[in-house]
Tab-separated table of C-alpha atoms and ligand atoms in Angstrom:
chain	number	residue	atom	x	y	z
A	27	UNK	CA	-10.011	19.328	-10.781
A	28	UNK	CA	-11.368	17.833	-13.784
A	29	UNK	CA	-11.152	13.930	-13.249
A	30	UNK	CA	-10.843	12.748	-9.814
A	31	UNK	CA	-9.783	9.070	-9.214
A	32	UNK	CA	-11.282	7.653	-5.982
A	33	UNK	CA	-9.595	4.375	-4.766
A	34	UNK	CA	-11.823	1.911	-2.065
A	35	UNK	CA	-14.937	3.702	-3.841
A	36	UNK	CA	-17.375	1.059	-2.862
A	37	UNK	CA	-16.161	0.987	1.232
A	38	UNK	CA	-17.801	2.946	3.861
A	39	UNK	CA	-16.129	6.044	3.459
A	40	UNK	CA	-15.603	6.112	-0.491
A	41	UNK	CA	-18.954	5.403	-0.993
A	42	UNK	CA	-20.153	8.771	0.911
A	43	UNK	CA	-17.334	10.488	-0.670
A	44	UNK	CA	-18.200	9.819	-3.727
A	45	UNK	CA	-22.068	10.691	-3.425
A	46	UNK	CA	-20.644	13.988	-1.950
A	47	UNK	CA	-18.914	14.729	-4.734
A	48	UNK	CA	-22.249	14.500	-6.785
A	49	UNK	CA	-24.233	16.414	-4.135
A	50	UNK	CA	-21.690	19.430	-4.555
A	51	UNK	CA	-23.426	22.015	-7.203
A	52	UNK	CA	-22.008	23.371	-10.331
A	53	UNK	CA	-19.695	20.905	-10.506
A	54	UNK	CA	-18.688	19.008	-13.838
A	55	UNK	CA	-15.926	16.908	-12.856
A	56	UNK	CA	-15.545	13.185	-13.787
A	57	UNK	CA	-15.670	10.507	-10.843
A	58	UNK	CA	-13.676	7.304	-11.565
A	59	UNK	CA	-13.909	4.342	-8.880
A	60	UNK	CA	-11.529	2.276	-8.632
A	61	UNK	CA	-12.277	-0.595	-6.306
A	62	UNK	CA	-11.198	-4.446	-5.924
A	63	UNK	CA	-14.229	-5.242	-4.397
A	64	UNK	CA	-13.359	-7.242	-1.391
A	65	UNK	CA	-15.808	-8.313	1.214
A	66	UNK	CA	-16.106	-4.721	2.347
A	67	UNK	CA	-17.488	-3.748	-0.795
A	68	UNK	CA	-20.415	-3.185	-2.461
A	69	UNK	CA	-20.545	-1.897	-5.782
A	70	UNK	CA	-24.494	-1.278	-5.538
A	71	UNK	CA	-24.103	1.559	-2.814
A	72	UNK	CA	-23.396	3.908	-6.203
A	73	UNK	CA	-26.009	2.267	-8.552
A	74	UNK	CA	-28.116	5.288	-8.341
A	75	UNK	CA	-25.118	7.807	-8.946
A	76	UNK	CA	-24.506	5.623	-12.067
A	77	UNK	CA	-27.877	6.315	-13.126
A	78	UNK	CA	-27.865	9.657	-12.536
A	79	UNK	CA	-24.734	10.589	-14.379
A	80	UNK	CA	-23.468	7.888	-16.939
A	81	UNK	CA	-21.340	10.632	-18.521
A	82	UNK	CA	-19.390	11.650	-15.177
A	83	UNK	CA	-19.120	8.423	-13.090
A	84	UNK	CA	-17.467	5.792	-14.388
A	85	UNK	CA	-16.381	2.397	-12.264
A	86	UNK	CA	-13.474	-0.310	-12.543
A	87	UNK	CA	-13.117	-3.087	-10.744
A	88	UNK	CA	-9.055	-2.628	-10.839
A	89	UNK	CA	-6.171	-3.740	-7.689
A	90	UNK	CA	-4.826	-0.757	-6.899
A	91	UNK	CA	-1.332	-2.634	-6.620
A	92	UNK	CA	-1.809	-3.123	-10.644
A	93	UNK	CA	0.323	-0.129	-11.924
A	94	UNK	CA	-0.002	-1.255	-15.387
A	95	UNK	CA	-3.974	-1.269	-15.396
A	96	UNK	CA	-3.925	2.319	-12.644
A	97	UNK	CA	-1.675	3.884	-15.668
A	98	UNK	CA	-4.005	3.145	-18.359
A	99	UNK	CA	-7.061	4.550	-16.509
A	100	UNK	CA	-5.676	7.658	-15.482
A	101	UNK	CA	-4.556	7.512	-18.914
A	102	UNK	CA	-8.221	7.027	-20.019
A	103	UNK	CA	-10.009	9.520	-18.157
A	104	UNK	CA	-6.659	12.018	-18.179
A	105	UNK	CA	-6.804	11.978	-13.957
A	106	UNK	CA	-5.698	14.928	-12.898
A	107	UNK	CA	-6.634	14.063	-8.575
A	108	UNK	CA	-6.343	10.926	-6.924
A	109	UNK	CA	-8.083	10.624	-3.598
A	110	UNK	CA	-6.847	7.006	-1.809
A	111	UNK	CA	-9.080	5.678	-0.050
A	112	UNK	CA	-8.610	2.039	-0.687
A	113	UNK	CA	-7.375	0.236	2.442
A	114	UNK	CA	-8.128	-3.141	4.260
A	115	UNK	CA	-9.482	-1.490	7.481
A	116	UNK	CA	-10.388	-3.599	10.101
A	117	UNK	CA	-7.848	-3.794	12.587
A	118	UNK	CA	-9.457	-7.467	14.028
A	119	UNK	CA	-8.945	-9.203	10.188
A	120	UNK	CA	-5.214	-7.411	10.818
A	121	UNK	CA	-4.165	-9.027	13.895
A	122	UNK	CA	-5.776	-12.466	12.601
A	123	UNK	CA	-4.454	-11.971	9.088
A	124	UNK	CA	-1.658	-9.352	8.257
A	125	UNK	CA	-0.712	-10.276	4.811
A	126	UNK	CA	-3.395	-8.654	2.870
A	127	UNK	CA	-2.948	-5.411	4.870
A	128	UNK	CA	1.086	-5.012	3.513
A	129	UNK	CA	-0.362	-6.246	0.038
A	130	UNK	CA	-2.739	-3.294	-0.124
A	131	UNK	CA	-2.206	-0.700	2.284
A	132	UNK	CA	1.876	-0.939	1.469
A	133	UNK	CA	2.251	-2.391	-1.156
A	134	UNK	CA	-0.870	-0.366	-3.422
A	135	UNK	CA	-0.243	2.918	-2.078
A	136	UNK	CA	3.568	2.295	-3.270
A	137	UNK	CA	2.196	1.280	-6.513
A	138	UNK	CA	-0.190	3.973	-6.664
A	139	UNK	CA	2.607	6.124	-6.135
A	140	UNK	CA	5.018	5.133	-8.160
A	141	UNK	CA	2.265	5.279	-11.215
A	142	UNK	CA	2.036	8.763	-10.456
A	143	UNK	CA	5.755	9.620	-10.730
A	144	UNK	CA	5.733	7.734	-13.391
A	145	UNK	CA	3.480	10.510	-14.884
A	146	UNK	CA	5.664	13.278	-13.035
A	147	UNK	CA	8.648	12.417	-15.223
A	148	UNK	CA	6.579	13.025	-18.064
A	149	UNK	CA	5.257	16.080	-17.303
A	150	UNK	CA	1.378	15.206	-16.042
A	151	UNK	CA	1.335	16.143	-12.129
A	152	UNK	CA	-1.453	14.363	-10.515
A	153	UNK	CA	-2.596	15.692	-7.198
A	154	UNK	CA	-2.396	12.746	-4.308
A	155	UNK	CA	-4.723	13.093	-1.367
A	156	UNK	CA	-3.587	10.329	1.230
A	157	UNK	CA	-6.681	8.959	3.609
A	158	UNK	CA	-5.007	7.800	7.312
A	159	UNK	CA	-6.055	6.700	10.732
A	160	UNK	CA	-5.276	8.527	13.917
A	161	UNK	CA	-4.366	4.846	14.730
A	162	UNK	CA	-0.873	5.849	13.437
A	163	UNK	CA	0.178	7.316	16.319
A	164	UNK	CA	-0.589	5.050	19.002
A	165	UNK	CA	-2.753	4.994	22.052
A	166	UNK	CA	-3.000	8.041	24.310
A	167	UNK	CA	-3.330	7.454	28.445
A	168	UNK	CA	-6.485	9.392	29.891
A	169	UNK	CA	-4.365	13.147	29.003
A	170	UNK	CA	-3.422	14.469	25.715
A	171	UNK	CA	-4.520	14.615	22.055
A	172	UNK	CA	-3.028	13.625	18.827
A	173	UNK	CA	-2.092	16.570	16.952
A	174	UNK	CA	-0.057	16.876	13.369
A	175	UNK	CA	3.747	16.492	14.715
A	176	UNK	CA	3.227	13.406	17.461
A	177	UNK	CA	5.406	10.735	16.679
A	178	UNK	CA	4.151	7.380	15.428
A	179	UNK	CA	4.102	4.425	17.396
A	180	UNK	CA	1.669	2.192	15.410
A	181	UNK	CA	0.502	-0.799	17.191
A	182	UNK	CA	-1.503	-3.591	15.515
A	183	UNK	CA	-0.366	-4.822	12.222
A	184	UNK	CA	-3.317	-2.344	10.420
A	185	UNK	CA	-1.995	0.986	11.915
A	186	UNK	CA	1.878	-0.081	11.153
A	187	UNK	CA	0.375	-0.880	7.107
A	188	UNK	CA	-1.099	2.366	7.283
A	189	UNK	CA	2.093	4.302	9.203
A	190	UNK	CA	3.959	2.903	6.280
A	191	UNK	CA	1.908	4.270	3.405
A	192	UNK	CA	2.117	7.713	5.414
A	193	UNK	CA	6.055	7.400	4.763
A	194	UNK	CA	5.926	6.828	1.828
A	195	UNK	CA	3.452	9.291	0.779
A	196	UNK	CA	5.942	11.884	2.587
A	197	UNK	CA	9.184	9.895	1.004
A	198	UNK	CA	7.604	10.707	-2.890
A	199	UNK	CA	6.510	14.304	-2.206
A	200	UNK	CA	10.023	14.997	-0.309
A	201	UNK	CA	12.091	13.019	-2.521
A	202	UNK	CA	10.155	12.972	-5.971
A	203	UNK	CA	8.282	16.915	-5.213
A	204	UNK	CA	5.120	15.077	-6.152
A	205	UNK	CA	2.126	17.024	-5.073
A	206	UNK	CA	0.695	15.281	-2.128
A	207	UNK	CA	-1.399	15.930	1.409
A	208	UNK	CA	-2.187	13.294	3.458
A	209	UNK	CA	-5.152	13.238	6.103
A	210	UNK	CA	-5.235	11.514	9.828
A	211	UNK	CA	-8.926	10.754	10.616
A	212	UNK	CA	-10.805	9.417	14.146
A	213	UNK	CA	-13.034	6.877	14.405
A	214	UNK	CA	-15.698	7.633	11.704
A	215	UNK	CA	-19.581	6.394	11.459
A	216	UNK	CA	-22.876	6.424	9.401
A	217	UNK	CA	-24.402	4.440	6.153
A	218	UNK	CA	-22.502	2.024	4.785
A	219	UNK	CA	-20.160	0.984	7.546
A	220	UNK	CA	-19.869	-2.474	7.318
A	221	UNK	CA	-20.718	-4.535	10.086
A	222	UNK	CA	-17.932	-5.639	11.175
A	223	UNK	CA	-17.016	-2.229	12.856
A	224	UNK	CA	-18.490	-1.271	16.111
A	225	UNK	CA	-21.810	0.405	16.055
A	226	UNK	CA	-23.008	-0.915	12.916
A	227	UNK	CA	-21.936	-4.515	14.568
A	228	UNK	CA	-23.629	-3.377	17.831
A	229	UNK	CA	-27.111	-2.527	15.640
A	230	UNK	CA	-27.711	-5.276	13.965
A	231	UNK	CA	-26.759	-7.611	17.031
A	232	UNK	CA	-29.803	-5.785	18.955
A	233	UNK	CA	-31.969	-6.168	15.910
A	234	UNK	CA	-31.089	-10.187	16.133
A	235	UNK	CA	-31.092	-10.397	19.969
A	236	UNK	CA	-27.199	-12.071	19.605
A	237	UNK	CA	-24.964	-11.009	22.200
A	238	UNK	CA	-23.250	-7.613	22.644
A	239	UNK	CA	-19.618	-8.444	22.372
A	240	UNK	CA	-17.873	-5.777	24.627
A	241	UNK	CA	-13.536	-6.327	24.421
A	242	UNK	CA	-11.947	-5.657	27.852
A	243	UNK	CA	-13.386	-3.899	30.237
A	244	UNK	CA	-15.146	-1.286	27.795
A	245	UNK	CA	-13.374	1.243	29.045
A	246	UNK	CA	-11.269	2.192	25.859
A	247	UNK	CA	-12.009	5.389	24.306
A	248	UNK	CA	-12.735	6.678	20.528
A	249	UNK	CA	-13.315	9.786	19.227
A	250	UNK	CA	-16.352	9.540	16.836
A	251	UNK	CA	-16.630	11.595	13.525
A	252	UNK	CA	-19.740	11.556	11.318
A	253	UNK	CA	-18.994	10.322	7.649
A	254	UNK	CA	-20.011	13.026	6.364
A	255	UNK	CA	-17.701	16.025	8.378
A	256	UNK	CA	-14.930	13.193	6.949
A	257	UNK	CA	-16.082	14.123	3.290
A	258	UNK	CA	-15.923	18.070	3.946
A	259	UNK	CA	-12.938	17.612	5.590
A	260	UNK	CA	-11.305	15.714	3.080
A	261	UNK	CA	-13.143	17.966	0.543
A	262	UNK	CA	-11.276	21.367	2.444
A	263	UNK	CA	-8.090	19.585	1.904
A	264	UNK	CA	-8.245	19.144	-1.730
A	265	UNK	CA	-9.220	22.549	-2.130
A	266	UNK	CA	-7.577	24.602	0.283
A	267	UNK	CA	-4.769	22.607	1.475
A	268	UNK	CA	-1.418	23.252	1.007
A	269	UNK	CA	0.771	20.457	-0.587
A	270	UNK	CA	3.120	18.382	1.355
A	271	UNK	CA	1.265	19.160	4.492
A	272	UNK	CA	-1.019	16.412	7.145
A	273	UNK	CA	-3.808	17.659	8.485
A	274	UNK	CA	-5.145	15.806	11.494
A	275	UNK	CA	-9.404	15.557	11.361
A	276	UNK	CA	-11.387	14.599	14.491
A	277	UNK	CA	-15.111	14.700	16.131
A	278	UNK	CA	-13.667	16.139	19.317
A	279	UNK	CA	-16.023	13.201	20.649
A	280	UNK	CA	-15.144	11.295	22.629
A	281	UNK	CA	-16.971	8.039	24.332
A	282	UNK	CA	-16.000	4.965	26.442
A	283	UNK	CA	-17.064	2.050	24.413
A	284	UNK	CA	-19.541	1.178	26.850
A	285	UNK	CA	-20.498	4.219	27.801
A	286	UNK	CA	-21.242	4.962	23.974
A	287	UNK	CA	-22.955	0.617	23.651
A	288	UNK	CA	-25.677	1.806	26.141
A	289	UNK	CA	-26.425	5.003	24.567
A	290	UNK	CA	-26.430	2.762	21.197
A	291	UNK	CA	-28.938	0.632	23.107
A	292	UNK	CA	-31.199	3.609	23.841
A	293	UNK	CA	-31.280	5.034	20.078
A	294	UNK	CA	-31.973	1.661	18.669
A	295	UNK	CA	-34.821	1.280	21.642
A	296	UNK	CA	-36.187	4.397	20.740
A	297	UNK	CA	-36.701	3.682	17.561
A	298	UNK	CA	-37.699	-0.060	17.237
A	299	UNK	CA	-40.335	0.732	20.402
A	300	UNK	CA	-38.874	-1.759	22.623
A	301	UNK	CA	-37.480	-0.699	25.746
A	302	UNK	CA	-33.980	-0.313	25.926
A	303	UNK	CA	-33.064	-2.638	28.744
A	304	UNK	CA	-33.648	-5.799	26.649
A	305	UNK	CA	-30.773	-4.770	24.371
A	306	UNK	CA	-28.623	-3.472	27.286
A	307	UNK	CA	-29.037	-7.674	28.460
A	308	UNK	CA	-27.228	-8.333	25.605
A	309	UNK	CA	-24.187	-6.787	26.250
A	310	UNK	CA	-20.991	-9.314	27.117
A	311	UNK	CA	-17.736	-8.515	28.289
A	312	UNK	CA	-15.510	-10.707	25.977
A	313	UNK	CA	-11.409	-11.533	25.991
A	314	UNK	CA	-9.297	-8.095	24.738
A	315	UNK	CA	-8.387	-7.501	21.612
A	316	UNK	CA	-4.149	-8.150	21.363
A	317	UNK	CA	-2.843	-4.838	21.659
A	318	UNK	CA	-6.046	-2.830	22.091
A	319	UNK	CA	-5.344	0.699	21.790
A	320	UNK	CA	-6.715	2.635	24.846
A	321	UNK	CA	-7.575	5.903	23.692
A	322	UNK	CA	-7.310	7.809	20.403
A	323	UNK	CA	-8.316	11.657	20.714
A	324	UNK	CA	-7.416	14.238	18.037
A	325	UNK	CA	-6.392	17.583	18.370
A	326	UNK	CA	-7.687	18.934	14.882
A	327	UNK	CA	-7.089	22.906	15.596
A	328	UNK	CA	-5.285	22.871	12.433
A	329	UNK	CA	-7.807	22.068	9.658
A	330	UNK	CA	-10.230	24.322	11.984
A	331	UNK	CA	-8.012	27.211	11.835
A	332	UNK	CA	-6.074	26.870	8.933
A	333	UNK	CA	-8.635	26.132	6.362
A	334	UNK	CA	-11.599	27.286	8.411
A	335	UNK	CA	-13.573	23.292	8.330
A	336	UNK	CA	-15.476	22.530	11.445
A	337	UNK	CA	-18.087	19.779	11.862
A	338	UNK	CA	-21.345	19.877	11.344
A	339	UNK	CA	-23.239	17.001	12.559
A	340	UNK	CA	-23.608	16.595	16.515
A	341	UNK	CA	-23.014	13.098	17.730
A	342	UNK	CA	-26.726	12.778	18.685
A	343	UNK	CA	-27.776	13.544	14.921
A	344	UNK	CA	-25.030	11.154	13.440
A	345	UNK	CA	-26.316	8.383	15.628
A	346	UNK	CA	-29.982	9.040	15.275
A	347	UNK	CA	-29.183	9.064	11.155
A	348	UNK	CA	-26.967	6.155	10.935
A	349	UNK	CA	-29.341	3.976	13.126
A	350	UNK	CA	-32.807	5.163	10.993
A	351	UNK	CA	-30.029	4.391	7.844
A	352	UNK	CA	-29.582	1.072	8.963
A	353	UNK	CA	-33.264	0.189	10.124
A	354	UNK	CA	-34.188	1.223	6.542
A	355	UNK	CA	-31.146	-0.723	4.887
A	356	UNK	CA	-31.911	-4.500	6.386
A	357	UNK	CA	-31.729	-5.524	2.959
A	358	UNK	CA	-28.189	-3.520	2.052
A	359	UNK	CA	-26.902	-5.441	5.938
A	360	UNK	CA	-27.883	-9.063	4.571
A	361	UNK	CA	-26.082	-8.693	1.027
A	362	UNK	CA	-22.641	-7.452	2.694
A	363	UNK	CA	-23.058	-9.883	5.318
A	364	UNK	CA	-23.349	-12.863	3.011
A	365	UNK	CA	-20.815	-15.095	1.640
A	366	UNK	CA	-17.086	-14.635	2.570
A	367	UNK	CA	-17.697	-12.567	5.598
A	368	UNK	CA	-20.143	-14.457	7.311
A	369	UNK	CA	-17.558	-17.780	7.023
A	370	UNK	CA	-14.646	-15.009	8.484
A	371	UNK	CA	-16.716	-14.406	11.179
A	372	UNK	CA	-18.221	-17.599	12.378
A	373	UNK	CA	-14.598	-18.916	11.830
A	374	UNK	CA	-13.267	-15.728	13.937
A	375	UNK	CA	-15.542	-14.739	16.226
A	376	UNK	CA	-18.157	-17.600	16.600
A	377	UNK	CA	-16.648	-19.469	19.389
A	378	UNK	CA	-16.224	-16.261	21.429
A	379	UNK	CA	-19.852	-15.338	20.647
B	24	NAD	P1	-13.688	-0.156	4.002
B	24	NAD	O1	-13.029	-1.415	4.444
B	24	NAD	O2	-15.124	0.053	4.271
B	24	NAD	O3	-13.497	0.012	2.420
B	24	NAD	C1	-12.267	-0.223	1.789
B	24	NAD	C2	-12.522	-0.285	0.291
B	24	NAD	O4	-11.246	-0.461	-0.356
B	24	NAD	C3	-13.405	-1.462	-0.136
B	24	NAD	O5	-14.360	-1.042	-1.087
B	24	NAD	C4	-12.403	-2.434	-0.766
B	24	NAD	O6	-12.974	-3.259	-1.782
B	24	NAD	C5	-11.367	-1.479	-1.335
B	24	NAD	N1	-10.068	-2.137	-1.512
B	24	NAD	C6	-9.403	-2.882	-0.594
B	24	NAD	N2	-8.255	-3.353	-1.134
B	24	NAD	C7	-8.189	-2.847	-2.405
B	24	NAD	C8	-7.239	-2.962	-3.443
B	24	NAD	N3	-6.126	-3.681	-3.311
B	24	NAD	N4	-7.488	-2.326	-4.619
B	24	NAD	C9	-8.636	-1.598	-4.798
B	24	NAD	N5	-9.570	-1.482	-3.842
B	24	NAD	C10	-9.346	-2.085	-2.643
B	24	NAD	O7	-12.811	1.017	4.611
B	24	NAD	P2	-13.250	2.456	5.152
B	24	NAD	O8	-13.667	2.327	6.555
B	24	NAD	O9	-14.135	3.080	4.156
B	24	NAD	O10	-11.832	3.201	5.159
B	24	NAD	C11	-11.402	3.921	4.018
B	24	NAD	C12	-10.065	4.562	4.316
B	24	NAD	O11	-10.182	5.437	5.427
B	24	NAD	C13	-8.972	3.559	4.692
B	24	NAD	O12	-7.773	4.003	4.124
B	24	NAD	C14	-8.908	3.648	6.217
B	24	NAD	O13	-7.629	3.314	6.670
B	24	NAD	C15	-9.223	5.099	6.423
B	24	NAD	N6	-9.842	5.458	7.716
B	24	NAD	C16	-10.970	4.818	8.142
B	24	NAD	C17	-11.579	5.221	9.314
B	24	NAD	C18	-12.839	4.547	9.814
B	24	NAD	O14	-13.276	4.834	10.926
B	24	NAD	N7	-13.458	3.679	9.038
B	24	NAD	C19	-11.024	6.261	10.070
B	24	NAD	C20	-9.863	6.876	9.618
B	24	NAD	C21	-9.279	6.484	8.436
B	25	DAU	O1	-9.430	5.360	14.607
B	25	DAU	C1	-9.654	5.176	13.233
B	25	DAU	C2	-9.869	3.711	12.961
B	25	DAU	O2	-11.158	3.393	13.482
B	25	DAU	C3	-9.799	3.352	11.485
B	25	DAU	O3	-8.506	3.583	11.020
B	25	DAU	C4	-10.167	1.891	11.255
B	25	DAU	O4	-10.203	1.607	9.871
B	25	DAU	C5	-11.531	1.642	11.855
B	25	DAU	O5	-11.848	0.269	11.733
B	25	DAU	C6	-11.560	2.058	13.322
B	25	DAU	O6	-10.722	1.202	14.120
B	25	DAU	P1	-11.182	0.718	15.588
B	25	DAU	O7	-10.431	-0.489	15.936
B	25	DAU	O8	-11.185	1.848	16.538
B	25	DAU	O9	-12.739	0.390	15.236
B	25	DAU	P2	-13.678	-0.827	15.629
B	25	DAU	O10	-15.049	-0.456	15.157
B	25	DAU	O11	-13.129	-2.139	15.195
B	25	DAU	O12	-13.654	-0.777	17.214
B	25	DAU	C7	-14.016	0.401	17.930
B	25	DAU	C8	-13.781	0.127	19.410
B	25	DAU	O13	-14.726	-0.857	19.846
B	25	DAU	C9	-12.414	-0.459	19.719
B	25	DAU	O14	-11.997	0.006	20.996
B	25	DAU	C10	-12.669	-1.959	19.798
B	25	DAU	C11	-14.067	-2.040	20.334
B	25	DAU	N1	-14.864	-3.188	19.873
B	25	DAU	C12	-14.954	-3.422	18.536
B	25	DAU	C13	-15.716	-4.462	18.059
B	25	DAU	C14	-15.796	-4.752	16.573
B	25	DAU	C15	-15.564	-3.951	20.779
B	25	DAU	O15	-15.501	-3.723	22.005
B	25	DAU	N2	-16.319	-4.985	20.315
B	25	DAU	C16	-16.418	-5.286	18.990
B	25	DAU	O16	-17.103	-6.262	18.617
């Protein structure tokens, strides 16, 4: 690997890619972000990695569903890895507003795609590492895991967007031989999440005194992954893994949403020095999400075994982390909060609230 492309490099999980890939040593590769910069964005979470290394990280603010403008930067920087992250990824903004998911999730990983075969024909392979969601394969009763050959059975308009890039990341390498692996992650967590997605949503509600907005009954379970075991994972992949194959990646965590809002409420407590009960007041049953998945839990014996990743960071740790990250990062919360996404969500949620 000499230039790797990341797409969605200024999201949650780009964003801690990226810095991972500058925390790795002896490495000389060249970094290129390419990001739309939608709400979830924010190009400032990599100022200091700009900084730091002018001559290795570069950024463009580039759709990944422009081929034209994709082909001349990998032209550019002569990519020779592309690692897709770039995604709209909140399945609420999904069920309330599909279109943008087929536009980016479909419709840019086709484009992404077909730049790269593009470059195939002519002789330049380009390595494709494909980022899904466990979400793919549907919701799991209170038995069973997820592993590498379930069948899909997407259910919210998100998880079908993302099901559909899968295929047709499989389609290209099956049809086309193009050199791709793909990825199925859990539910992951730490800096940078924006707070739109559970705990960081849960935080900053304490931190405000607004209401804890609990869907259902609470009772629906994820299976938490710290960002960072997402990066080695992914990181394992690119180096170990073996082309055309989908390795499922998972905390082997697993929490009832309420079960995992009170423990929130005890972190936070513990380190604020107020006493956990006045945040546990806050939390409020609200209406079900449409279609709310029950349970996700992975079965991710195959990465473990295969290409010998594990993770590292115990869910106590993660938490502890990402809630001193986000006590530290007030200011980071009220920039990605402003503008667009606070009008989504008083428009969204504010009535519920
Ligand atoms: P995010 O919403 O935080 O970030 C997405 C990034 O993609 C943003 O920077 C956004 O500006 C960029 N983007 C969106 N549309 C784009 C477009 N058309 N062109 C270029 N850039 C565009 O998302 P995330 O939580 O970091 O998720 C990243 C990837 O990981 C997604 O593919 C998601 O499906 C997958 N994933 C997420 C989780 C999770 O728990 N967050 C778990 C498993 C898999
Ligand atoms: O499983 C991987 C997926 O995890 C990723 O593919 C998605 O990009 C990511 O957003 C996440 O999806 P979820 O729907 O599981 O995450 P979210 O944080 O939105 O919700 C987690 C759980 O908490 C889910 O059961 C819904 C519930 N929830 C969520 C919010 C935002 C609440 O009860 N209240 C809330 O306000």
């Amino acid at each position: 690997m000499k230039s790797i492309l990341v797409t969605g490099g200024c999201g949650f999980i780009g964003t801690n890619f990226i810095r991972f890939l500058f925390d790795l040593p002896d490495k000389d590769f060249v970094v290129v972000n390419v990001d739309k910069l939608t709400y979830a964005a924010n190009p400032e979470n990599l100022e200091d990695i700009q900084n730091q290394f002018p001559n290795r990280y570069f950024f463009e603010k580039v759709d990944i569903c422009d081929q034209i403008k994709i082909l001349e930067i990998i032209e550019k920087y002569e990519v020779d890895t592309i690692v897709h992250f770039a995604a709209e990824s909140h399945v609420d903004r999904s069920i309330v507003g599909p279109s943008d998911f087929i536009q980016t999730n479909v419709f840019g990983t086709f484009s992404l795609l077909e730049a790269i075969r593009k470059k195939f024909e002519a002789g330049i392979e380009i390595r494709f590492h494909h980022i899904s969601t466990d979400e793919v394969y549907g919701s799991l009763g209170p038995i069973g895991y997820f592993t590498e050959t379930t069948p899909y059975q997407p259910r919210s308009p998100y998880s079908a967007s993302k099901a559909a890039s899968d295929h047709l990341v499989r389609a290209y390498h099956n049809t086309y031989g193009l050199p791709v692996t793909i990825s199925i992650c859990s539910n992951n967590y730490g800096p940078y999440q924006f707070p739109e997605k559970l705990i960081p949503l849960m935080i900053i509600n304490m931190l405000e005194g607004k209401p804890l907005p609990i869907y259902g009954d609470g009772k629906n379970v994820r299976d938490w992954l710290f960002v960072y075991d997402h990066c080695t994972a992914v990181w394992a992949i690119l180096t170990k893994g073996k082309i055309g194959e989908t390795y499922n990646i998972g905390g082997e965590n697993e929490w009832e949403n309420i079960r995992l809002i009170e423990y929130l409420c005890e972190v936070v407590a513990s380190k604020t020095g107020e006493n956990s009960s006045k945040y546990k007041k806050l939390i409020n049953f609200v209406k079900d999400r449409p279609g709310h998945d029950r349970r996700y839990a992975i079965n991710c014996d195959k990465i473990k075994n295969e290409l010998g990743w594990s993770q590292s960071v115990d869910f106590e740790t993660g938490l502890d982390l990402t809630v001193s990250w986000y006590l530290s990062h007030l200011e980071w919360l009220n920039k990605v909060r402003s503008g667009e996404y606070l009008r989504w969500i008083e428009i969204n949620y504010g009535r519920r609230l």
